[in-house]
Structures are given as C-alpha cells and as structure tokens.
mmCIF file of C-alpha atoms (C1' of nucleotides) in Angstrom:
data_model
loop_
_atom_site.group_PDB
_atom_site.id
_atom_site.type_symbol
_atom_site.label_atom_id
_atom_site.label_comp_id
_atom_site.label_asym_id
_atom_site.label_seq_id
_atom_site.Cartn_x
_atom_site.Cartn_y
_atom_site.Cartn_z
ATOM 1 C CA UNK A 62 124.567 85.514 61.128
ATOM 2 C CA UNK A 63 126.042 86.963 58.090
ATOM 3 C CA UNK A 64 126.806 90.654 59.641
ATOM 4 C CA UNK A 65 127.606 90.949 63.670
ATOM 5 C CA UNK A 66 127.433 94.723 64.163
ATOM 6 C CA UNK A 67 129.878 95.869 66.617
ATOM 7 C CA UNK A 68 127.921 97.978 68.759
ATOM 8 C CA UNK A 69 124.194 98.975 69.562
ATOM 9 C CA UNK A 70 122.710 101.695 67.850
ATOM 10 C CA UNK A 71 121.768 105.038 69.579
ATOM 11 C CA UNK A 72 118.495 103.986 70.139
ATOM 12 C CA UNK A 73 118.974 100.499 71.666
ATOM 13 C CA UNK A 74 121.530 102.309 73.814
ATOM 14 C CA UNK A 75 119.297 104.708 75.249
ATOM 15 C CA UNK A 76 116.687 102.661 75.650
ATOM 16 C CA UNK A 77 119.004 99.854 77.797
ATOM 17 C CA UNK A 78 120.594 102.872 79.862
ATOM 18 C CA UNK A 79 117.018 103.923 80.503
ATOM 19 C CA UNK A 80 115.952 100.765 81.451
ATOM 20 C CA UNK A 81 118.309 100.575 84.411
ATOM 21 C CA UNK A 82 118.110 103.452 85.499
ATOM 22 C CA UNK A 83 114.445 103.443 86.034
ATOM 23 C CA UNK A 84 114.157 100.730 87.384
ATOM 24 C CA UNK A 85 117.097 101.340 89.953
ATOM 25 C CA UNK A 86 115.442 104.727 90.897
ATOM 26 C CA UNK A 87 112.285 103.274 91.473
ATOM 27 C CA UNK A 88 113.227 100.256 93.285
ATOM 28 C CA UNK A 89 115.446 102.698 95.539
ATOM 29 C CA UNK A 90 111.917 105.259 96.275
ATOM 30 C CA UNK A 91 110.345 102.036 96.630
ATOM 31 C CA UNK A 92 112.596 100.482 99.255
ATOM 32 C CA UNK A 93 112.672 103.733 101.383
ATOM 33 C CA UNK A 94 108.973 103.711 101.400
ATOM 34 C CA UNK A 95 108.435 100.037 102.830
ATOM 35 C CA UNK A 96 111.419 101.071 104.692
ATOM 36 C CA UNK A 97 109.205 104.160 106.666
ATOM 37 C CA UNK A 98 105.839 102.747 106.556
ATOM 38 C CA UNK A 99 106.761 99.005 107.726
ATOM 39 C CA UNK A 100 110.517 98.795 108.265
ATOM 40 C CA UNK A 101 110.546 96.314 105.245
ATOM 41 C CA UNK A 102 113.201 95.549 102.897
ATOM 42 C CA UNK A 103 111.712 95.345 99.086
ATOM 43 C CA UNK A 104 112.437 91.557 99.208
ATOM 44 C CA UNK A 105 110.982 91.139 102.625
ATOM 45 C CA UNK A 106 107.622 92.908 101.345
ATOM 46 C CA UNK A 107 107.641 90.715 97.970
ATOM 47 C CA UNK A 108 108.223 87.546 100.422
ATOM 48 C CA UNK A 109 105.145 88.543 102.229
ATOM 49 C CA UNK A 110 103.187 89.518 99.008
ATOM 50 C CA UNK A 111 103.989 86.416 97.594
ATOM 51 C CA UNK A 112 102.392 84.641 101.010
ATOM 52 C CA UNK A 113 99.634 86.752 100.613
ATOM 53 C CA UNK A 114 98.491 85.661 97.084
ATOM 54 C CA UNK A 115 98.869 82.552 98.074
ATOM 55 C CA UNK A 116 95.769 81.050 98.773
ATOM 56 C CA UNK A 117 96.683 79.121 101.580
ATOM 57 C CA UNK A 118 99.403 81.842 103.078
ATOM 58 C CA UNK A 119 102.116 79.361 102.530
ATOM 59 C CA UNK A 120 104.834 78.343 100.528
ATOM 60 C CA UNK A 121 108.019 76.397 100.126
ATOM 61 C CA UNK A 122 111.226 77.722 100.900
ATOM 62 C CA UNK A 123 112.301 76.725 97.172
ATOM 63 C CA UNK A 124 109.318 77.956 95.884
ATOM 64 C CA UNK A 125 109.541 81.624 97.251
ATOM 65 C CA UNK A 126 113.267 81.335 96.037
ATOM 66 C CA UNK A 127 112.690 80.638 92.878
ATOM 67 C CA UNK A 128 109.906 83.483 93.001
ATOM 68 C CA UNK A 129 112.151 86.054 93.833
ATOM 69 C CA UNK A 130 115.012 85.363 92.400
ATOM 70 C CA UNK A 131 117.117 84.698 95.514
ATOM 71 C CA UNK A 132 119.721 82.496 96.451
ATOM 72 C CA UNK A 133 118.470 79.946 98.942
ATOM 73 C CA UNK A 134 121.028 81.224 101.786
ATOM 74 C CA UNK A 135 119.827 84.734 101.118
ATOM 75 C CA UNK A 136 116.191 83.396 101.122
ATOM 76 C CA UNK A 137 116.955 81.711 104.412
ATOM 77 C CA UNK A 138 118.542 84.587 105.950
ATOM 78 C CA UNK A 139 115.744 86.806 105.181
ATOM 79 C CA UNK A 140 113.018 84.498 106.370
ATOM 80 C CA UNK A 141 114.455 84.544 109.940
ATOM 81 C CA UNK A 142 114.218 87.753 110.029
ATOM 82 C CA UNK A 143 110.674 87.986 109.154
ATOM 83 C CA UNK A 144 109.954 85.169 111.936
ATOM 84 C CA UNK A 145 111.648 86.969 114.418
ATOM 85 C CA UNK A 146 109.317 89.840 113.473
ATOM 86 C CA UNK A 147 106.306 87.961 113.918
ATOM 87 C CA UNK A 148 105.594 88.406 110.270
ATOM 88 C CA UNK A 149 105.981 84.572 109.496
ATOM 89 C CA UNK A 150 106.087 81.351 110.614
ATOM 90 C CA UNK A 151 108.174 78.209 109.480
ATOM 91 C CA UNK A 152 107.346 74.694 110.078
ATOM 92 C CA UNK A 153 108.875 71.560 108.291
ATOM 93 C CA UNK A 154 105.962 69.788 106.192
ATOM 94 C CA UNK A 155 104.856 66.894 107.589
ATOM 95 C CA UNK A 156 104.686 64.996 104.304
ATOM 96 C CA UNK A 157 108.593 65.659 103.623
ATOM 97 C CA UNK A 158 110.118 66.529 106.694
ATOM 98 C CA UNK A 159 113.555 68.228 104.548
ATOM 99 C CA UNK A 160 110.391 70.641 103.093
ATOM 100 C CA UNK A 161 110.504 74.160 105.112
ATOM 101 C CA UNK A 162 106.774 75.664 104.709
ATOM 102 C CA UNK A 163 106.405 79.407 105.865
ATOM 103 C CA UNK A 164 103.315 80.780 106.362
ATOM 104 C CA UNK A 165 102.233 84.199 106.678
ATOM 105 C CA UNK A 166 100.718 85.213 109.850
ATOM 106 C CA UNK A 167 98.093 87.576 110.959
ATOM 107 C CA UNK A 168 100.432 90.126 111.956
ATOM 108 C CA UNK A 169 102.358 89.960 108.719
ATOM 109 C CA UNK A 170 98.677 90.267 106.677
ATOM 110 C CA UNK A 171 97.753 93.473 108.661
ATOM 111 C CA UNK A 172 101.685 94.855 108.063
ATOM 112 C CA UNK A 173 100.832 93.718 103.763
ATOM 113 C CA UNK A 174 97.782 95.884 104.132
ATOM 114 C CA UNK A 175 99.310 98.794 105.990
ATOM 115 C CA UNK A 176 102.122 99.209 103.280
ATOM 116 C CA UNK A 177 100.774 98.481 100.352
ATOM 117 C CA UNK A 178 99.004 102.066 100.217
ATOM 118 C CA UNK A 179 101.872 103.458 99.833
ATOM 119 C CA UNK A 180 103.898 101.376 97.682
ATOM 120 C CA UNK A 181 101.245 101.838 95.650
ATOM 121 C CA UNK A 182 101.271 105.145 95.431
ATOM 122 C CA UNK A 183 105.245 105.459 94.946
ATOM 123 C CA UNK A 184 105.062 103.533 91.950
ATOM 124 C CA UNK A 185 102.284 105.089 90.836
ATOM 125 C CA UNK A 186 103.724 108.555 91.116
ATOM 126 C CA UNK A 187 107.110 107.452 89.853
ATOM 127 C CA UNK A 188 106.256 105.341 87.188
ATOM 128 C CA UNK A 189 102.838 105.204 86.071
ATOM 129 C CA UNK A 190 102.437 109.066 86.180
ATOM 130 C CA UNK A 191 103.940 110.656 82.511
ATOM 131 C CA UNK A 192 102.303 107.686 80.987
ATOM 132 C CA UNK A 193 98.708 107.148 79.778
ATOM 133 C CA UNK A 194 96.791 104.502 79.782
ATOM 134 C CA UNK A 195 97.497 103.163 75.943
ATOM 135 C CA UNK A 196 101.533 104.585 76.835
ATOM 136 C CA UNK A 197 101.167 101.908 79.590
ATOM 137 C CA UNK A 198 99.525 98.824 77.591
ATOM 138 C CA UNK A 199 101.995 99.843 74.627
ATOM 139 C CA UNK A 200 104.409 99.223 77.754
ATOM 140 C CA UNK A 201 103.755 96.031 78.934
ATOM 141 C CA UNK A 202 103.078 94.825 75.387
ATOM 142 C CA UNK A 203 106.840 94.993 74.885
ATOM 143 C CA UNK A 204 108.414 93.776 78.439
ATOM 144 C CA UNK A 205 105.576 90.791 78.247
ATOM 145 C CA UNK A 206 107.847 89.256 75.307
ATOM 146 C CA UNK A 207 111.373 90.818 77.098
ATOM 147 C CA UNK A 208 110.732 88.335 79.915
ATOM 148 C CA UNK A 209 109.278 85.829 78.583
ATOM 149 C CA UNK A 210 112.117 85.366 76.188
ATOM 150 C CA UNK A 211 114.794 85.901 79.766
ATOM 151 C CA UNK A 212 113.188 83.330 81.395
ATOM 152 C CA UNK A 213 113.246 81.028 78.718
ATOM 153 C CA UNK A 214 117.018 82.249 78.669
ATOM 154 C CA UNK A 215 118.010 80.763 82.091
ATOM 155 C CA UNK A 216 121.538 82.469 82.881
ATOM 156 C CA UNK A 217 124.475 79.885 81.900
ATOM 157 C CA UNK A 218 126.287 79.442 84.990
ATOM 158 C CA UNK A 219 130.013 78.889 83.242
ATOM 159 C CA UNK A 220 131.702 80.064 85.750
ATOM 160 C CA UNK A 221 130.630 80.651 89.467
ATOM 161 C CA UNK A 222 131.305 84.127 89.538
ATOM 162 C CA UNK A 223 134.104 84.958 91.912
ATOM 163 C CA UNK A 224 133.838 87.593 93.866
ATOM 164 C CA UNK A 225 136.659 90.615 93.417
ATOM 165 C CA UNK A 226 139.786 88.598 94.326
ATOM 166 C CA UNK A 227 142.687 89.279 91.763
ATOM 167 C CA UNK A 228 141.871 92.366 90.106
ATOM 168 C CA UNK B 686 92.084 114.520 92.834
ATOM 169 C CA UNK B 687 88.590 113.590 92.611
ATOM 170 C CA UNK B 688 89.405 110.241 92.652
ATOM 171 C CA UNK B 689 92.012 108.038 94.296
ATOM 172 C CA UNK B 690 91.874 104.415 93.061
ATOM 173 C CA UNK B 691 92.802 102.425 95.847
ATOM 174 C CA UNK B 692 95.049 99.766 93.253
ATOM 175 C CA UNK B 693 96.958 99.565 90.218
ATOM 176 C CA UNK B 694 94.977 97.971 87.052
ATOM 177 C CA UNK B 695 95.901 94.908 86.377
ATOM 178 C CA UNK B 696 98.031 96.017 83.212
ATOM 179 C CA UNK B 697 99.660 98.240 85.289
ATOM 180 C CA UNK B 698 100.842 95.616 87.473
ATOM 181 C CA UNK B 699 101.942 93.713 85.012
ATOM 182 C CA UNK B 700 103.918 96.102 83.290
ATOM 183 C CA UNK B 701 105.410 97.379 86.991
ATOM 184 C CA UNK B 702 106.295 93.472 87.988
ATOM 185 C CA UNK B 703 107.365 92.761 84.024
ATOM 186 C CA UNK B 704 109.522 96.144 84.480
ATOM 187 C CA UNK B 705 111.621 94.922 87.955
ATOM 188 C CA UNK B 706 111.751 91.225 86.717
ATOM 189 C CA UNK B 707 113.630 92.069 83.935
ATOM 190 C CA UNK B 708 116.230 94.833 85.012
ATOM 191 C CA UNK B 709 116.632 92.299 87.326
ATOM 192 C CA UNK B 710 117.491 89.645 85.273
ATOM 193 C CA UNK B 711 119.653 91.841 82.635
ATOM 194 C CA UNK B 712 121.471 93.010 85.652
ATOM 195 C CA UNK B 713 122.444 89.822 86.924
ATOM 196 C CA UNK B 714 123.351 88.699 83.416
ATOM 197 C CA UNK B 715 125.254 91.347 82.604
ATOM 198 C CA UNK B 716 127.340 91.582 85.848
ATOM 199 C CA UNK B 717 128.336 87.776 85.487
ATOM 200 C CA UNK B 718 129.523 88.341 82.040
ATOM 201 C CA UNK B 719 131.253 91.527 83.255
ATOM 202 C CA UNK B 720 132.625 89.214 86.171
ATOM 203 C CA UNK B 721 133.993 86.492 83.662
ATOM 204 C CA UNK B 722 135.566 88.854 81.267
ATOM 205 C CA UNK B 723 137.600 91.225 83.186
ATOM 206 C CA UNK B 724 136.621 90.686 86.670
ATOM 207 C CA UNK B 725 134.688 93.652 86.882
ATOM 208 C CA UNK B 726 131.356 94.572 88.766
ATOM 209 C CA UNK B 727 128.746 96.364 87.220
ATOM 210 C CA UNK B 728 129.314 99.500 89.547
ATOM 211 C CA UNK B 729 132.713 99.705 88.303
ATOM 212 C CA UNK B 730 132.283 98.596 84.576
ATOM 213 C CA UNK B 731 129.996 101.808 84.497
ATOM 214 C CA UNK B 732 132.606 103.951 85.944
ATOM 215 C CA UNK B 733 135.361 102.861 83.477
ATOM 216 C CA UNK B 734 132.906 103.434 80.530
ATOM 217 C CA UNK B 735 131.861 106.534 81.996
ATOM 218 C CA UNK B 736 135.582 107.241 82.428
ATOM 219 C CA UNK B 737 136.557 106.672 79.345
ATOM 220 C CA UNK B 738 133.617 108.927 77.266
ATOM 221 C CA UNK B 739 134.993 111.547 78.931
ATOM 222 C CA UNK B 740 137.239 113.693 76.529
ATOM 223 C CA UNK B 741 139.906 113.821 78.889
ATOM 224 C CA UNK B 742 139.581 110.645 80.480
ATOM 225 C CA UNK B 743 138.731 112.318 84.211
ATOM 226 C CA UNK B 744 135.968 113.201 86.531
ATOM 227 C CA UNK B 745 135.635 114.227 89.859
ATOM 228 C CA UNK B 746 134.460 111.708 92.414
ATOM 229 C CA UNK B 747 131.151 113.747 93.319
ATOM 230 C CA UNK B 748 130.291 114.159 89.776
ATOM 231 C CA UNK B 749 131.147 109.995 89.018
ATOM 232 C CA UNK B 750 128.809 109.567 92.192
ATOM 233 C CA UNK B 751 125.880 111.237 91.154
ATOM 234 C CA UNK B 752 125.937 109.482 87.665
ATOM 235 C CA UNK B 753 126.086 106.227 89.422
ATOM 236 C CA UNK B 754 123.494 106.709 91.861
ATOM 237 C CA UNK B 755 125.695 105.711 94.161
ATOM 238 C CA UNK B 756 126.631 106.684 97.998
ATOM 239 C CA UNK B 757 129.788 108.642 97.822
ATOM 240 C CA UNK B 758 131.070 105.937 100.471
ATOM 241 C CA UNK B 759 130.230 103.360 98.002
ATOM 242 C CA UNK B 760 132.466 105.096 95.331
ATOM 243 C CA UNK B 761 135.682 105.749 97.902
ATOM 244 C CA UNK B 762 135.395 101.753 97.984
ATOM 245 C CA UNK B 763 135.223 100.871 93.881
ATOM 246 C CA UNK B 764 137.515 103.632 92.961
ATOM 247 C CA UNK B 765 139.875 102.030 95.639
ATOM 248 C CA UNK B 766 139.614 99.030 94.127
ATOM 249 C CA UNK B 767 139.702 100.100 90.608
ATOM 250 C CA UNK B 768 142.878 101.785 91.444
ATOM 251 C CA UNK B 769 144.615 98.749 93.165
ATOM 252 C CA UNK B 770 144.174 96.956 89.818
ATOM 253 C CA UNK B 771 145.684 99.940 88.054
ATOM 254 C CA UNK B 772 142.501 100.604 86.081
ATOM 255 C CA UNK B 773 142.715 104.315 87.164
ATOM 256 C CA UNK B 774 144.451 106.751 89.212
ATOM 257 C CA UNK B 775 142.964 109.263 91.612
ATOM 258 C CA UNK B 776 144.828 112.723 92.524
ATOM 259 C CA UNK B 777 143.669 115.941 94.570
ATOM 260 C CA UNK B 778 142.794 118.838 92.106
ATOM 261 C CA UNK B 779 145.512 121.245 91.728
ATOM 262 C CA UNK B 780 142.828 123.741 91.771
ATOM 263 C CA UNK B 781 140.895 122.737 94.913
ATOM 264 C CA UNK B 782 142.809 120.350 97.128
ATOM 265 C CA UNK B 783 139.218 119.165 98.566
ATOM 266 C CA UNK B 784 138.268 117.728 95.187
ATOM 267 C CA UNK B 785 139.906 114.272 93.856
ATOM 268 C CA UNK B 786 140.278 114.043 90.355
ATOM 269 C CA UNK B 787 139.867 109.972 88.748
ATOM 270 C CA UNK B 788 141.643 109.519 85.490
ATOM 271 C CA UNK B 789 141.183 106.446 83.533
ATOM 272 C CA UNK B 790 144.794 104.376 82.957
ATOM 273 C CA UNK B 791 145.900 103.286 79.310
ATOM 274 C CA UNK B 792 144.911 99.599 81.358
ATOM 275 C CA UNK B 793 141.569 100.668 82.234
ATOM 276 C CA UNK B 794 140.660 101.720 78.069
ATOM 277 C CA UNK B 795 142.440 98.398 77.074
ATOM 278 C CA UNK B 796 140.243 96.390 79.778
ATOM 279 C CA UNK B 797 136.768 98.442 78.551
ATOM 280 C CA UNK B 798 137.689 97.810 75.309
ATOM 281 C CA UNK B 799 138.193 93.814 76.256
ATOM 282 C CA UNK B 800 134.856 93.414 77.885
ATOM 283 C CA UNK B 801 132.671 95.744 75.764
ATOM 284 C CA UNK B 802 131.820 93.592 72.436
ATOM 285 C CA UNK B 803 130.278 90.504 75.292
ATOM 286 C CA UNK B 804 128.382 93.293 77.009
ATOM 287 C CA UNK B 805 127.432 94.721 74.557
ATOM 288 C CA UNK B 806 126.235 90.528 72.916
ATOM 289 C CA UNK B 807 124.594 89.651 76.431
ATOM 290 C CA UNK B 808 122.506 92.792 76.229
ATOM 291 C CA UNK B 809 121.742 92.419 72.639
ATOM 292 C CA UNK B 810 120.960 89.043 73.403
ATOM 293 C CA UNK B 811 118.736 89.077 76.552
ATOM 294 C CA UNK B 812 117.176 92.401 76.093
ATOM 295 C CA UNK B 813 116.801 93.229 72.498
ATOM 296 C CA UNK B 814 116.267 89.930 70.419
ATOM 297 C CA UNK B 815 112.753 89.559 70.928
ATOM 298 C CA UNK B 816 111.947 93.818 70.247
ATOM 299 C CA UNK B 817 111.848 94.573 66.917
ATOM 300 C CA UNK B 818 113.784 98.266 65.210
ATOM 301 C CA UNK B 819 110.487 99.383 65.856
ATOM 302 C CA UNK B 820 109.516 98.345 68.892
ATOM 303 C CA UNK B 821 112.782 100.203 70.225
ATOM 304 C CA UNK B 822 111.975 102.858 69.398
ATOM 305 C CA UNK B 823 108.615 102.731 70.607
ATOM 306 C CA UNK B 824 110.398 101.675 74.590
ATOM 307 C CA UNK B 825 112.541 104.273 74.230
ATOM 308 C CA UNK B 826 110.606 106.883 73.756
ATOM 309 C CA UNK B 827 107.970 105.797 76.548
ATOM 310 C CA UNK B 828 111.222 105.074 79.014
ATOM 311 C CA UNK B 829 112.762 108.733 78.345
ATOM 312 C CA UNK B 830 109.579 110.820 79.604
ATOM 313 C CA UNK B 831 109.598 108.283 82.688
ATOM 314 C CA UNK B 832 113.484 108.704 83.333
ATOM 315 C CA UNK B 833 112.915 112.836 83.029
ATOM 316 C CA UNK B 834 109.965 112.514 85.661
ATOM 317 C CA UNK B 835 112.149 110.305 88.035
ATOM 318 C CA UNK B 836 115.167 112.523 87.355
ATOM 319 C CA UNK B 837 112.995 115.576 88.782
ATOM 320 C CA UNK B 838 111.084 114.263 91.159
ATOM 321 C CA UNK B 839 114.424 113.390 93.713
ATOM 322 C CA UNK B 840 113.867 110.472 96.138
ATOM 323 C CA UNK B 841 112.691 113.386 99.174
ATOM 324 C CA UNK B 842 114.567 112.050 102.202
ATOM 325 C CA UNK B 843 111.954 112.098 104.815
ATOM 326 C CA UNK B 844 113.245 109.721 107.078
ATOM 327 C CA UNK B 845 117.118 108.804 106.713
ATOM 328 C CA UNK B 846 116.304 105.807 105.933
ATOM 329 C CA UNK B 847 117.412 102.662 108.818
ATOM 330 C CA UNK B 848 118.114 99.674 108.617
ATOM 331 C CA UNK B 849 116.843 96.553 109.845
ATOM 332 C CA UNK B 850 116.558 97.384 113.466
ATOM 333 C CA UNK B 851 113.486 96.870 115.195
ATOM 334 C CA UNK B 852 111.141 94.690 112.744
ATOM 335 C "C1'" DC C 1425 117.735 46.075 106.039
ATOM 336 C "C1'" DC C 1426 121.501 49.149 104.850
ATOM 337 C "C1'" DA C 1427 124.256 51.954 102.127
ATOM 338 C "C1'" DC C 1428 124.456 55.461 98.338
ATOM 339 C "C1'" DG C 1429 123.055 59.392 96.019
ATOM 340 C "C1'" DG C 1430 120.084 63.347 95.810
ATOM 341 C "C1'" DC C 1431 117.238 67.113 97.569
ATOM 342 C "C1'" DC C 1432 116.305 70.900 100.881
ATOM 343 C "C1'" DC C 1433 117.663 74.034 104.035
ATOM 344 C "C1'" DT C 1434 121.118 76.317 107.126
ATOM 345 C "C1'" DT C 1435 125.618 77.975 108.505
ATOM 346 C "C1'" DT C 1436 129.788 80.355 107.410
ATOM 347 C "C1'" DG C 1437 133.028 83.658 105.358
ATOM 348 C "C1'" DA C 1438 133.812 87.150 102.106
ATOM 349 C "C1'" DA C 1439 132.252 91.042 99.333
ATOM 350 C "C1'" DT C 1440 129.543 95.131 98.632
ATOM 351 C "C1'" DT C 1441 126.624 98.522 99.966
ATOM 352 C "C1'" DC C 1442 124.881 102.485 102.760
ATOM 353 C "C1'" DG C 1443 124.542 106.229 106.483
ATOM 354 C "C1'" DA C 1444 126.871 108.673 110.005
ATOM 355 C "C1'" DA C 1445 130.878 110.563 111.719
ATOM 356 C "C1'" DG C 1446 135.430 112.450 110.917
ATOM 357 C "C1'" DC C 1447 139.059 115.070 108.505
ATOM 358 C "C1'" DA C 1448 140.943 118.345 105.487
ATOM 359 C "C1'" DG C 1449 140.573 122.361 102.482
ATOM 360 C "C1'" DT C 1450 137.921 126.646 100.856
ATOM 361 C "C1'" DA C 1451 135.315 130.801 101.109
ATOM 362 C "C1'" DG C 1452 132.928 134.491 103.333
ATOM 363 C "C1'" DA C 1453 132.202 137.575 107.565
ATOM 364 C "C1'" DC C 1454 134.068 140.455 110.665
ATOM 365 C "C1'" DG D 800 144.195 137.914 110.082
ATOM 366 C "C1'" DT D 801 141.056 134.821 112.250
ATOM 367 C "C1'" DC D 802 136.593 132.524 112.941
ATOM 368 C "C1'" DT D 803 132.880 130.089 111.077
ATOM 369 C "C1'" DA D 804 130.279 127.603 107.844
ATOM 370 C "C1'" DC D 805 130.448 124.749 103.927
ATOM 371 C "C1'" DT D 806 132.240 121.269 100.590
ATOM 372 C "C1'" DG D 807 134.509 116.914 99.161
ATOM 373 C "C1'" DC D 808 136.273 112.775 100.306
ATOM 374 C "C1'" DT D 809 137.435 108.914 103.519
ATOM 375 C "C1'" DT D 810 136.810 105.917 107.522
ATOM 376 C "C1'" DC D 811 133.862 103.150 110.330
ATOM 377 C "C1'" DG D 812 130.102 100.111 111.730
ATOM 378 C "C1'" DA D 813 126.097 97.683 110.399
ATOM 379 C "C1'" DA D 814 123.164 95.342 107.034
ATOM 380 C "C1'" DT D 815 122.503 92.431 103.086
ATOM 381 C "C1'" DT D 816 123.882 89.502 99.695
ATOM 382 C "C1'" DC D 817 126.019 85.308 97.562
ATOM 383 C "C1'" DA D 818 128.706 80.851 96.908
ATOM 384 C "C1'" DA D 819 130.558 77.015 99.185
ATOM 385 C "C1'" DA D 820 130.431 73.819 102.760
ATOM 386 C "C1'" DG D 821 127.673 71.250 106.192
ATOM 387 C "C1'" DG D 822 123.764 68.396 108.074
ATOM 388 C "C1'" DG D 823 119.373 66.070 107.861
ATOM 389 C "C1'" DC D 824 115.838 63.539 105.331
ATOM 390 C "C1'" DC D 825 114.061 60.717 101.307
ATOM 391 C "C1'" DG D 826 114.199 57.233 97.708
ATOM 392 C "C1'" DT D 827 116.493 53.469 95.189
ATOM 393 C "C1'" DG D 828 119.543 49.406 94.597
ATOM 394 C "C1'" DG D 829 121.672 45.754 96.598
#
DNA sequence: CCACGGCCCTTTGAATTCGAAGCAGTAGAC
DNA sequence: GTCTACTGCTTCGAATTCAAAGGGCCGTGG
C-alpha cells in the first residue's frame, strides 16, 4: 500500500456512475411493469420467484431474507401482504415451532406465470437490447467476480446507521 | 420479429441477477458509509456533489431532479433537509419567481470534501478491487451504450403507477 | 425439572419515498 | 388589460422500508 491515490480515475468513475444508474432505471421500468401486469412490488415478485424455484414452494422466513437482502421486519411486513393476497401461505414448521415456512400457493404460481412475460421482456428491451451476445458473456464475466468478492465482503455494521436525526 | 424467445439464456440471467445484486449491495454500502461520515443519505450526498461541480455552485430544483431521478416531491423534502443543516440555501430566481435556485454553502463543500476520500475507498473497495485497469474499461464501455439506450427509451407512463391497493 | 441464553419472527415508531392536488408566477391570446 | 393555459415548486396522504424492542420457542447447564 505504498501509493493511496486520492481519487478514481475517469474511467472507474464513469463506469460506477453508470452502474447505478442502470440499474436504478431498470429496476424503476421493472417495478412499474409488475406493478401493471400483477400489482407486485419488485420484492414481492422476487419473494414469489424465489418460492417458485424452490422445489418444494417453500421456504424459511430467514432464508427468503437472507435471499433478498431484506431486513427480517421488512421481510415480515411484506409476506403479510402477499398472504392477504392469496399469493402465500405461512405456517410454523412443525419440527421447530419458532420456524415460519411460507409456501407459495396456486394462485401466486398462476400470478409468477402471468408476469413474468413481461418482466421479461422489460429487461430484455432495457438491458439486454444494445448488447450482443459475446457484449453480454463479456458482461457477466466481470459482475460474476464483482459479487462474489461483495459477498465475501459482508458490510461491517460499525455503527447502526441512524436515521437523519442531527444534521 | 421472427422469433420471440419466450426466456432469457441462462447467461443472461445471470448477468441481469449479478447486475441488481450488486448495485444493490454497493448502494447499501455506500449509503452507510455516507451515513457514518457526515450523516448524509445517498440522495443527498449526490446532490451536494452535484452541487458542488457546478461552476457556480447552483442549480435549479427541476434540473437537480431530473439528474437524480428523483420525484420533484422527493427533492422539496432533501433540499429541506439539506438546508436545515445549512448545507445549502434555496432562493426564488430573480429572473423567474416560479423557479428556486439551490446554492451549495461554504459548509456543504467542507462536508463533501469530509466524506469524499471514504466514498470514494468503499467504492474502490467493494466495486473495483477484483476488476482489473482493463477490465474497466471493458464495463465501461459495455455500461455506456446501455445507459444511452435507457436514457432514450423514457420509462412510458402507461398506467400512473398505484400502489399497493387491491393485491 | 427449571432457569438461562439464544434464535426466529412480529410489532412499533421514525424516516424516506412517490403521486396527486394545490398554489404561485409567467406567457400568450384576445 | 384581462383571461387562460402552462410551468415550477410545495403540501398532503399513503406506501414501504429499517432498527429497536417485544414475545414465544428451543437447547443446555445446573
């Protein structure tokens, strides 16, 4: 660690400013989609698309947390919403009753099905279309490594991150 | 459009999950670092910094708005904030009393300049240690044609998009 | 057998976001 | 000069998120 350069170079910086902004514009095209075809939040439809690879259609409550990033309240919060739409169902596990398992139901299958069309064809569209096929391997060739090397990275929780209070 | 394939190739999946998962992850990263160095969001870090490139240190609120992304709602509320902790000051254009000019306070450069060399490290860090100089460049330019395409190709506001009501 | 500590989920309160509605100022038509 | 339509920002209500606190269940040590 002989030399700490101050800054990132005009390439890094274009290439992190890209980053987020593509991925915030396509997450926002994506969440008005599920939002019109299936009144579905983007985590609500990765909740059920995580059920739906499941083999069994069910899955932990810390598991799908942990999936998608979530906090458990937020995960919790969610979930009754997608119960109260039918969409799944939660039981405790009769092995360990503190366990919460939630299962995907028909209904929430048939909804999977209806949308995915169409999210598939918004990221398609958005993301997938100026790109070739080797542009896209070349693609995931590099973000591959990116998260690997993030998840290995967990974030160091120093401090609890207040919410705006003081400032 | 001979043919419609029904799915996304499994490299294309990849990349598109790969591509969410970590934007997701640098966000959350760099908004807690953000959080712990000057109490800042990542919504209103990118308004200082956008702010302070600015030759003369001001913007309108419709143009700050549209290089957020955000709602201009959404910006009323972090400018507020931003100008309770004396990071900037807004005033109605002399020129056009409709417009509200926001102009960055000697506080706001010293706390950008505070928090930029970790944000700078934590993106360094999380997103770039594992690319190679060349493998920048090679994400950048396959991220720039994508942001260009996005950038023209506006979210079209069929529906108004609701909220949770009915589902 | 009973307490202690730990794990899992839920509830609660605060913060942040958006869309719709409202308010003020500007510009063009007549 | 006045009316009308438009623009720019703010206010308001609802939705979503998180961290912290709360409550129930499981395993271990005594």
């Amino acid at each position: 660690m002989a030399d700490s350069p101050r800054s990132l170079d005009p390439v890094q910086l274009g290439a992190y400013f890209d980053l987020i902004e593509v991925s915030s514009l396509l997450r926002y095209a994506v969440e008005q989609q599920l939002r019109e075809a299936g009144d579905l939040s983007y985590v609500q439809f990765q909740l059920l698309a995580r059920l739906g690879d499941s083999p069994t259609g069910s899955q932990r409550m810390t598991d799908l947390a942990d999936g998608v990033v979530y906090s458990r309240s937020g995960l919790t919060y969610q979930a009754g919403l997608l119960e109260k739409a039918g969409l799944v169902v939660r039981a405790p596990s009769p092995e360990d009753e503190r366990v919460t398992t939630v299962t995907i139901t028909d209904a929430g299958r048939a909804l999977l099905a209806k949308v995915l069309p169409g999210h598939v064809e918004v990221v398609r569209g958005m993301l997938f279309e100026p790109l070739s096929r080797e542009d896209v391997m070349t693609l995931a060739g590099l973000l591959a490594p990116v998260r690997d090397h993030m998840r290995s990275t967990p974030p160091r929780s120093a401090a609890p991150r207040r919410r705006q209070r003081e400032a």
